[in-house]
Short mmCIF file of N, CA and C in Angstrom, two decimals:
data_model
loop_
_atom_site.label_atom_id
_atom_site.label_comp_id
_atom_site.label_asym_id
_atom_site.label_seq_id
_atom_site.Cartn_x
_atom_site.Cartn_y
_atom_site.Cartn_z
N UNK A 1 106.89 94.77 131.59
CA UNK A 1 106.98 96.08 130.96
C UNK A 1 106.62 95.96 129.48
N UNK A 2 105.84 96.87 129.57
CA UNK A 2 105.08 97.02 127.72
C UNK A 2 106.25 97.94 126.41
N UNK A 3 107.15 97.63 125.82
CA UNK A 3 107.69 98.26 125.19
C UNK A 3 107.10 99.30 124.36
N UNK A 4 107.79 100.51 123.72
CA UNK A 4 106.82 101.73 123.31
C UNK A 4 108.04 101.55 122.24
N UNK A 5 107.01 102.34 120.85
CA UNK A 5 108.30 102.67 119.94
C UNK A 5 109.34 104.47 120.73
N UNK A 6 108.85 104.68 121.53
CA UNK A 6 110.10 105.91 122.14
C UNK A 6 110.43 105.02 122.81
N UNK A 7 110.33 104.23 123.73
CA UNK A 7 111.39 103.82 124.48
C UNK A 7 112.69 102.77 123.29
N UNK A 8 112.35 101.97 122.37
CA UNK A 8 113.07 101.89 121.28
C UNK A 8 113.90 103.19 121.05
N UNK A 9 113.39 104.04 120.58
CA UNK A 9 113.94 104.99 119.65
C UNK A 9 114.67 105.93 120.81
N UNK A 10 114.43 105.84 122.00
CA UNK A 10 115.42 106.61 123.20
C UNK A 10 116.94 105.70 123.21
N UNK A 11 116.37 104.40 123.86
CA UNK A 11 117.48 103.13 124.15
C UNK A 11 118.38 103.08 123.22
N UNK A 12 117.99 103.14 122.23
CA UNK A 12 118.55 102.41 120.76
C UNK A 12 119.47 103.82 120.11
N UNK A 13 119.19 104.81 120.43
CA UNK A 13 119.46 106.62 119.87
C UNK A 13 118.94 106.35 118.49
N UNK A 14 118.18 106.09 118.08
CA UNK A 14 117.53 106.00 116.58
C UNK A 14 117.73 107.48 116.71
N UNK A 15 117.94 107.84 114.72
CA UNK A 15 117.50 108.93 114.56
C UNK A 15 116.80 108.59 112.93
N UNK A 16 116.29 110.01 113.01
CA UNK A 16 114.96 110.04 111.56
C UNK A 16 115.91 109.38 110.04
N UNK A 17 115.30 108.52 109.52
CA UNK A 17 116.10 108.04 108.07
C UNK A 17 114.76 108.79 107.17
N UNK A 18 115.82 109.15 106.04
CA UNK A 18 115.08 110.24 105.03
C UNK A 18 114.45 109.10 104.50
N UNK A 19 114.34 108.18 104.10
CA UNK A 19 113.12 106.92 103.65
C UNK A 19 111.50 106.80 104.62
N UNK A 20 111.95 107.53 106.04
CA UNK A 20 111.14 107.16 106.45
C UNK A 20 111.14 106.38 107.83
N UNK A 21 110.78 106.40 109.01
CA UNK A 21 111.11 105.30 110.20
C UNK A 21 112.06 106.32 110.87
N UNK A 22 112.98 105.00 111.80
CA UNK A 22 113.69 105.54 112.47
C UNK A 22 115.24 104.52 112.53
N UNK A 23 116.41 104.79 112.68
CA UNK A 23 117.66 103.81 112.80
C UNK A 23 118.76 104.33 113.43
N UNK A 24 119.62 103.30 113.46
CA UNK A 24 120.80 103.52 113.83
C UNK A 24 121.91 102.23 113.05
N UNK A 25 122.97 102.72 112.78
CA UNK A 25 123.92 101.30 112.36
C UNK A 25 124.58 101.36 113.47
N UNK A 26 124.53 99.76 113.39
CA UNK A 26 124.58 98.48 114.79
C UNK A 26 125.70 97.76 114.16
N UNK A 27 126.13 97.43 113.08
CA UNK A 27 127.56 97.11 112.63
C UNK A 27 127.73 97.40 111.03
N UNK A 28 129.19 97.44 111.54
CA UNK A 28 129.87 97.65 110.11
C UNK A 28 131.00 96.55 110.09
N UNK A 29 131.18 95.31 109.12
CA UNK A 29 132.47 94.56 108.47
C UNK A 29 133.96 95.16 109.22
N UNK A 30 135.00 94.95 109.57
CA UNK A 30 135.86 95.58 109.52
C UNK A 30 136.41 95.26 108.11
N UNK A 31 136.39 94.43 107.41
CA UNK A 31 136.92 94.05 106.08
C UNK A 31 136.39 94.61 104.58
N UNK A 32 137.03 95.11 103.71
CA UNK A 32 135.48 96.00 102.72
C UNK A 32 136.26 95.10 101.75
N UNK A 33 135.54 94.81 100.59
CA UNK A 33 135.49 94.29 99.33
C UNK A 33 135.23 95.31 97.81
N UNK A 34 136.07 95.14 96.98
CA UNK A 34 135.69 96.01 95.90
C UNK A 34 134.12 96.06 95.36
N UNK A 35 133.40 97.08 95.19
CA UNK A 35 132.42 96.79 94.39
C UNK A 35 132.19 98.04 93.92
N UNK A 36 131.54 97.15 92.11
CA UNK A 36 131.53 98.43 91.39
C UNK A 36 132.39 99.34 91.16
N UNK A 37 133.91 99.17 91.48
CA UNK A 37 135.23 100.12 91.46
C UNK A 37 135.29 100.90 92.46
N UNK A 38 134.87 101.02 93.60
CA UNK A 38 134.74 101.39 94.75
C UNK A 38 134.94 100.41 96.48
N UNK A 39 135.67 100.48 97.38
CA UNK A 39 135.23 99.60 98.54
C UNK A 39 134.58 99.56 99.69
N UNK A 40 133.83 98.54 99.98
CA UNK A 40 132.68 98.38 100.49
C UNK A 40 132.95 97.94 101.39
N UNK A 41 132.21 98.14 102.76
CA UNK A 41 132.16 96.85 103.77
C UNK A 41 131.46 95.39 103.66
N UNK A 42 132.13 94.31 103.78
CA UNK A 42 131.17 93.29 103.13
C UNK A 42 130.13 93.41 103.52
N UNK A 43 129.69 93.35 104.56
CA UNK A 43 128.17 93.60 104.87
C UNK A 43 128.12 95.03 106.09
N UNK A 44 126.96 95.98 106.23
CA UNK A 44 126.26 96.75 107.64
C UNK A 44 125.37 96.21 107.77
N UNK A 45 124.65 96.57 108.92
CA UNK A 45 123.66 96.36 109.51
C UNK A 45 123.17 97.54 110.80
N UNK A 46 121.48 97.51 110.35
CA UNK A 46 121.03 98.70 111.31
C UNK A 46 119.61 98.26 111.69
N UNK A 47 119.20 98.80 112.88
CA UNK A 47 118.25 98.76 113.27
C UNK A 47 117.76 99.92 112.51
N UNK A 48 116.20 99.37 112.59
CA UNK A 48 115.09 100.15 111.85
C UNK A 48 113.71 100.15 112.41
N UNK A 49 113.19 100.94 113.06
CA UNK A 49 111.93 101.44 113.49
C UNK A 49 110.93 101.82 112.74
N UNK A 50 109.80 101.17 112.25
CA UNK A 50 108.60 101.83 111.83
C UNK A 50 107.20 102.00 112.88
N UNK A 51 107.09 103.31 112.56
CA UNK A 51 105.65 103.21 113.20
C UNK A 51 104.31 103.13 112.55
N UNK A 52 103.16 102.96 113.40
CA UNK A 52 102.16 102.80 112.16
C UNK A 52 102.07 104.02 111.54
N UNK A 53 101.90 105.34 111.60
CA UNK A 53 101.84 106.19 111.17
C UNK A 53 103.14 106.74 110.36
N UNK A 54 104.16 105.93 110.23
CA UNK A 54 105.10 106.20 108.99
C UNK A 54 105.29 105.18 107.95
N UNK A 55 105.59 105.55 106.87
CA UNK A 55 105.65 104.74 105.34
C UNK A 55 107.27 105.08 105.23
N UNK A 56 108.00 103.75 105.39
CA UNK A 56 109.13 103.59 104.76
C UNK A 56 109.09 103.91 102.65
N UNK A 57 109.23 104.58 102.74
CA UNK A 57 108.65 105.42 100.91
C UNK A 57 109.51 104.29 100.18
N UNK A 58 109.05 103.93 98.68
CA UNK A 58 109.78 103.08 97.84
C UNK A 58 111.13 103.65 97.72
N UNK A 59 111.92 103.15 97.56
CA UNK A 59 113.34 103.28 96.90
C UNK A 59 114.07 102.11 96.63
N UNK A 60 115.55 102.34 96.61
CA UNK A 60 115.93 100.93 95.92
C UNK A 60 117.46 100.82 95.94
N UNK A 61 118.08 99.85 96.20
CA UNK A 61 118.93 99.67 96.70
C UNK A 61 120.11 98.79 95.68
N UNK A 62 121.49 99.09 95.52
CA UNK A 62 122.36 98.09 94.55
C UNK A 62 122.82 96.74 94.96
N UNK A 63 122.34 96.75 96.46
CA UNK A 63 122.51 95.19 97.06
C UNK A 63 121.91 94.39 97.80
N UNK A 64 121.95 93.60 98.25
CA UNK A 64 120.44 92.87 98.57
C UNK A 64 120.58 93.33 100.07
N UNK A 65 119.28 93.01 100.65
CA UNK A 65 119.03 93.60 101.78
C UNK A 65 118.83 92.93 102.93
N UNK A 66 118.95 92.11 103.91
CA UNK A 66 118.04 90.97 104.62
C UNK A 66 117.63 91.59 105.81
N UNK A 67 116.66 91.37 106.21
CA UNK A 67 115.35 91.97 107.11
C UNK A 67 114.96 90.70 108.22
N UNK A 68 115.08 91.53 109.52
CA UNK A 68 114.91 90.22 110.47
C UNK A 68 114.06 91.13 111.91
N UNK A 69 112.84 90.44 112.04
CA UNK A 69 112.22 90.81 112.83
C UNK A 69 112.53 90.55 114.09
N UNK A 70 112.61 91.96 115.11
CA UNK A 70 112.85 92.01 116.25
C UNK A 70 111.62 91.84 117.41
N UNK A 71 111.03 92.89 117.35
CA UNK A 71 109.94 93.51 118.36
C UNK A 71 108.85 94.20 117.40
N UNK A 72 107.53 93.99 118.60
CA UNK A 72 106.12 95.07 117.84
C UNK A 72 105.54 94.69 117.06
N UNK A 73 104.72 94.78 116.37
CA UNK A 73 104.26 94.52 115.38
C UNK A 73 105.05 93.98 113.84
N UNK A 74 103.51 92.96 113.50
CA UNK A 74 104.21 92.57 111.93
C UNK A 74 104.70 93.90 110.87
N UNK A 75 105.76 93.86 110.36
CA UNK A 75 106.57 94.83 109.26
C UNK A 75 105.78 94.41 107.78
N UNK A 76 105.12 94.61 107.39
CA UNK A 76 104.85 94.49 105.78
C UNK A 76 105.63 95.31 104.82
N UNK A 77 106.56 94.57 104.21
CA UNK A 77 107.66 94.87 103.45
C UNK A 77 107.32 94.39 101.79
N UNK A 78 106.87 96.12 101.15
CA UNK A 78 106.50 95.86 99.77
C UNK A 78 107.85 96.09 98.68
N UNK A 79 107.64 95.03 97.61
CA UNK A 79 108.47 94.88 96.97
C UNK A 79 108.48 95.37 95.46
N UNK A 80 108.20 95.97 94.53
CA UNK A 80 108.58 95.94 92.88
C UNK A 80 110.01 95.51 92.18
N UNK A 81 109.70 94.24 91.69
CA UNK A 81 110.68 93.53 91.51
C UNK A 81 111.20 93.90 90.01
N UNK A 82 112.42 93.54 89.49
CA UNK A 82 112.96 94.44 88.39
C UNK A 82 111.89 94.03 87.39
N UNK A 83 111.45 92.94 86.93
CA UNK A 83 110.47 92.60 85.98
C UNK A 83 108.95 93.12 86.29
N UNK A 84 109.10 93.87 86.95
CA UNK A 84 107.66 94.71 87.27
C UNK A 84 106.66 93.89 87.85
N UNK A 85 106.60 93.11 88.42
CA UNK A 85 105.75 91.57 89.19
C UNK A 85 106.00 92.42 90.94
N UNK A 86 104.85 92.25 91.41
CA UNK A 86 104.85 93.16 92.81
C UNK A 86 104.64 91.92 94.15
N UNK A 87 105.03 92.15 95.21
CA UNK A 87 104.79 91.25 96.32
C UNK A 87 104.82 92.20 97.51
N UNK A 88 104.22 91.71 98.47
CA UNK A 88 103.62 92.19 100.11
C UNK A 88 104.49 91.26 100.45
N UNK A 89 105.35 91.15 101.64
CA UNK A 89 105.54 89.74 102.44
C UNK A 89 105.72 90.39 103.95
N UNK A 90 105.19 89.87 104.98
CA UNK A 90 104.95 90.50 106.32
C UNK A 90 106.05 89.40 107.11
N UNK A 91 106.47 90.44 107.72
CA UNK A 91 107.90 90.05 108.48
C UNK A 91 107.34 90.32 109.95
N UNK A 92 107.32 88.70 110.44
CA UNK A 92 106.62 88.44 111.98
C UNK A 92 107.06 87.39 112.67
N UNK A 93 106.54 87.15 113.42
CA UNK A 93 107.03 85.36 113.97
C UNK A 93 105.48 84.69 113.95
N UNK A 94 104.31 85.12 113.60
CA UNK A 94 103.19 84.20 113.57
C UNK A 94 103.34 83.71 112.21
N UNK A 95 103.99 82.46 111.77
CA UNK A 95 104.60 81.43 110.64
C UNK A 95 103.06 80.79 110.14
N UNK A 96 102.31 80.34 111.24
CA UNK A 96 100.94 79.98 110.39
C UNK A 96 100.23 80.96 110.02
N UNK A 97 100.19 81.98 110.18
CA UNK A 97 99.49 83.25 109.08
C UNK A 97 100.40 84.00 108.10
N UNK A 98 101.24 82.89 108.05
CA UNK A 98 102.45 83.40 106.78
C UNK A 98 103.40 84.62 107.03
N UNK A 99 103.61 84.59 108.24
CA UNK A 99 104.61 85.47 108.55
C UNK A 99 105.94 84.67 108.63
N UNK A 100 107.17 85.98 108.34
CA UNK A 100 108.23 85.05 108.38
C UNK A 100 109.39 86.15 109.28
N UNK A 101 110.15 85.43 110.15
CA UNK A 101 111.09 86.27 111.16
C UNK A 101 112.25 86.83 109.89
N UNK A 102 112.58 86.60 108.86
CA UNK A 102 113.60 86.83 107.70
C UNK A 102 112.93 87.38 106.19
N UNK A 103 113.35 88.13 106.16
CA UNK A 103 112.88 88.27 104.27
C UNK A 103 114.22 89.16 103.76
N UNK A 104 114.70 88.53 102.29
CA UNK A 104 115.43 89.20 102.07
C UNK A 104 115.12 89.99 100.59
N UNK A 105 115.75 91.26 100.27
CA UNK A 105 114.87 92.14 99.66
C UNK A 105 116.46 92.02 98.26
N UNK A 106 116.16 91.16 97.60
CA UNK A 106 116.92 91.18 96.12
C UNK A 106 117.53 92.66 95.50
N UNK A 107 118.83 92.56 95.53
CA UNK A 107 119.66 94.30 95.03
C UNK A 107 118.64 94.67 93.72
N UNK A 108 118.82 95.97 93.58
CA UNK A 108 117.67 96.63 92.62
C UNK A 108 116.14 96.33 92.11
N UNK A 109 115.96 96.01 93.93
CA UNK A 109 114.52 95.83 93.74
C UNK A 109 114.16 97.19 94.65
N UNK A 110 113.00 97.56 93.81
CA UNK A 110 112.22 99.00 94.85
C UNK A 110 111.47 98.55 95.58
N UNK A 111 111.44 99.04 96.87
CA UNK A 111 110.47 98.25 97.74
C UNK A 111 110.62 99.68 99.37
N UNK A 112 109.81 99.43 100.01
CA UNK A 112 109.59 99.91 101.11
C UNK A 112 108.84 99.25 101.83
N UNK A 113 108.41 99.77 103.39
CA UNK A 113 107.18 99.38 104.29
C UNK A 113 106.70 99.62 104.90
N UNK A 114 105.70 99.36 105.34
CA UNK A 114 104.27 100.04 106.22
C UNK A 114 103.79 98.78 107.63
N UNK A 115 103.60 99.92 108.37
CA UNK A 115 102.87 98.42 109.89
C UNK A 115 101.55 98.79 109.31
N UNK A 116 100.83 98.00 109.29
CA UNK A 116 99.65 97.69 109.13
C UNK A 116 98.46 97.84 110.73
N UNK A 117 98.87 97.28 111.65
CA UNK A 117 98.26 97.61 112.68
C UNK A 117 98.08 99.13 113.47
N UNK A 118 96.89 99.64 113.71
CA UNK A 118 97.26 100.84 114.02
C UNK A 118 98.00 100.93 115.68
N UNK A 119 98.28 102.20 115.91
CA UNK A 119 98.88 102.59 117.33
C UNK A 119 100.34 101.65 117.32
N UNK A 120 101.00 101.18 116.63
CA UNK A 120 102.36 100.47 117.10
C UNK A 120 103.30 100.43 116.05
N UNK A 121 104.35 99.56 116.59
CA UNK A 121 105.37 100.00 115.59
C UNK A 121 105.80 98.53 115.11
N UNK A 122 106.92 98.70 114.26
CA UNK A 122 107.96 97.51 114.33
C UNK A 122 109.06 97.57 114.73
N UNK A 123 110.15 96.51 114.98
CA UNK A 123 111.52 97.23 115.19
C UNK A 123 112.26 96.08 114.39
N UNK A 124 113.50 96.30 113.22
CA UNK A 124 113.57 95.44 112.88
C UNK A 124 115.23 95.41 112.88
N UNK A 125 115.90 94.85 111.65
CA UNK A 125 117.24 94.69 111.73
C UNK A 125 116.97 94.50 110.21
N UNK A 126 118.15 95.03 109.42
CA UNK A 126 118.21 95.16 108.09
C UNK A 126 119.54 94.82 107.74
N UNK A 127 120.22 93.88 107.00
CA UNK A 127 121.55 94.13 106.68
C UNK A 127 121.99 93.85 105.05
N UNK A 128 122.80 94.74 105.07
CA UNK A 128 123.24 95.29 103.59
C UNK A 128 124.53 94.67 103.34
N UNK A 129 124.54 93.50 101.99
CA UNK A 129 125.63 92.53 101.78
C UNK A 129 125.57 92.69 99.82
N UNK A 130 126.87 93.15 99.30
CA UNK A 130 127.75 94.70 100.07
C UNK A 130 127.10 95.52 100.89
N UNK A 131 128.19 96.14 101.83
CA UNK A 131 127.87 97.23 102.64
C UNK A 131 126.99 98.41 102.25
N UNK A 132 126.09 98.92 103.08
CA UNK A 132 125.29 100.15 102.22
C UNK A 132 126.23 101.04 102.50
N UNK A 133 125.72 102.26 101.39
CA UNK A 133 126.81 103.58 100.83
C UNK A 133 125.05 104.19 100.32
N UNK A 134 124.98 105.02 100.62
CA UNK A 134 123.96 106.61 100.27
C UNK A 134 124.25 106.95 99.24
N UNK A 135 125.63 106.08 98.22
CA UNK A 135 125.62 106.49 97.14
C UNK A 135 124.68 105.42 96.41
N UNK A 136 124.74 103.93 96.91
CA UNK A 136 123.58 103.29 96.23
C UNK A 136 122.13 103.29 96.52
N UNK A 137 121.79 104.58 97.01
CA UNK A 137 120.57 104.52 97.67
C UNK A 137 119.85 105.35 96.69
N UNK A 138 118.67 105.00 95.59
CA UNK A 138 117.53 105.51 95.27
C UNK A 138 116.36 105.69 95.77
N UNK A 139 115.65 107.13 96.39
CA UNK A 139 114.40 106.80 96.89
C UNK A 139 113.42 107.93 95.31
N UNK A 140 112.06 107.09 95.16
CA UNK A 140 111.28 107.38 94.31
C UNK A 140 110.41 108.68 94.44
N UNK A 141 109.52 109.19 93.28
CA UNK A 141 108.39 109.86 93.42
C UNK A 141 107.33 109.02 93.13
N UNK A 142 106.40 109.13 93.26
CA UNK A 142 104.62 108.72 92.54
C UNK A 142 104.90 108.72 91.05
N UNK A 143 105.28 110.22 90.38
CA UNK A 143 104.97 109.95 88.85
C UNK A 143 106.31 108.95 88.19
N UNK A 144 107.38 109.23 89.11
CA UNK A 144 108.45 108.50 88.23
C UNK A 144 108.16 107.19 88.42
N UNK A 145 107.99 106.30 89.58
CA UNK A 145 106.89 104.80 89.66
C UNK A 145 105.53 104.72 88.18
N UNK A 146 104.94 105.87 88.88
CA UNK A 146 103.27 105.27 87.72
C UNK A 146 104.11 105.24 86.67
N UNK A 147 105.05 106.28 85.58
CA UNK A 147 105.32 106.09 84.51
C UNK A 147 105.74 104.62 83.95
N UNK A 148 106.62 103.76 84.75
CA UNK A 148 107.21 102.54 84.68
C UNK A 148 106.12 101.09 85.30
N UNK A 149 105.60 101.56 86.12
CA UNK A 149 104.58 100.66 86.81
C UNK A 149 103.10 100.99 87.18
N UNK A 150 102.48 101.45 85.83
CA UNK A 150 101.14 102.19 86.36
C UNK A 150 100.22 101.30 86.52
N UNK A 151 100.58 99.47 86.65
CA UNK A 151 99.51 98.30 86.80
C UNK A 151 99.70 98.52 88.48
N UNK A 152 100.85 99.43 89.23
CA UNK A 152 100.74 98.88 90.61
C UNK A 152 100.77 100.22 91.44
N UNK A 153 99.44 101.21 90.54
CA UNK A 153 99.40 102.13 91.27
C UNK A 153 99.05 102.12 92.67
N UNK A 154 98.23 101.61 92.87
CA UNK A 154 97.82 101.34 94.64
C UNK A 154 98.61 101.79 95.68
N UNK A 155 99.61 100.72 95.14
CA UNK A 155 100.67 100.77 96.38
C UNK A 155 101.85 101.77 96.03
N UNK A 156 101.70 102.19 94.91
CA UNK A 156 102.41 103.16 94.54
C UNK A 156 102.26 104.71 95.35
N UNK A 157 100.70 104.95 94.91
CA UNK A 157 100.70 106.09 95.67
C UNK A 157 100.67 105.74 97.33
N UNK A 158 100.31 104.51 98.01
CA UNK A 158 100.30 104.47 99.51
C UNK A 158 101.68 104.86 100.07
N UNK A 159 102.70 103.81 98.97
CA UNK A 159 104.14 104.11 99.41
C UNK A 159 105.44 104.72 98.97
N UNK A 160 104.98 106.14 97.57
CA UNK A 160 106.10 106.71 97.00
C UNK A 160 105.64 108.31 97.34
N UNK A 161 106.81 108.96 97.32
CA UNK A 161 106.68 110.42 97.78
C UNK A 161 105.76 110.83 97.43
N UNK A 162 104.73 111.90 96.97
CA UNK A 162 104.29 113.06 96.36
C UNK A 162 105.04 113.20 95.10
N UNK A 163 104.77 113.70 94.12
CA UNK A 163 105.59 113.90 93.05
C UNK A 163 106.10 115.01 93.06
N UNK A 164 105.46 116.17 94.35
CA UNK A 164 106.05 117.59 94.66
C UNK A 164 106.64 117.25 96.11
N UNK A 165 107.50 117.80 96.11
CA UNK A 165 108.14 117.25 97.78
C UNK A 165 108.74 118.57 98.20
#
């Protein structure tokens, strides 16, 4: 049997994430830890669906992120790192074309991602150590990126909102 990103996104009950894709959280810590004057679960974790025809949009996160490839296609997971220095790294299991089954995405780095292959998806696993909260969640526009990073427009406009939304 050929897996489909709907049969993912049926099995799994994904629903639409405003970044972009598709998810569900698959665990939460029972234990939370203070952070930032607030408590957290030490770590969640969720599945995450991209298809080729969706752009996980830049945004940015207060804790680091780790990314582990499941199914489908390679995930290309772009990064703007706080010192403004940019990286691609494609999250796969083909290791001799520099793919890697793990990447982890450093707290207050902006970053999003795109499948690169057309007609398919990815399916991945993401987990958030502290726990994610929607209160640490920044997602970007185009002009508020170019203003701060206009050496990495490219991928700026491929992967940040419209500046009118």
């Amino acid at each position: 049997m050929k897996y489909s990103a709907q049969y993912f996104i049926e099995k799994l009950n994904l629903a639409e994430h405003p970044e972009g894709g598709f998810y569900i959280s698959s665990f939460r810590a029972s234990e939370d830890i203070a952070v930032r004057d607030v408590q957290r679960p030490i770590y969640t974790s969720i599945y995450f669906l991209l298809r080729s025809q969706d752009i996980s949009h830049l945004h940015r996160l207060k804790s680091d992120e780790l990314w582990y490839y499941h199914a489908g296609s390679p995930l290309t997971v772009h990064m703007i790192f706080p010192d403004g220095t940019y990286e691609a790294r494609k999250l796969g299991l083909d290791v001799e074309t520099g793919e890697v089954p793990q990447i982890v995405v450093p707290k207050n780095t902006i970053f999003g991602s795109s499948v690169e292959e057309p007609d398919t998806f990815s399916l991945v696993g993401c987990m958030v150590a502290p726990g994610f909260d929607f209160e640490d969640f920044e997602l970007f526009t185009q002009d508020e990126l170019l203003a701060d990073y206009p050496q990495h427009e490219g991928v700026i406009r491929k992967m940040a909102y419209p500046s009118i939304r």
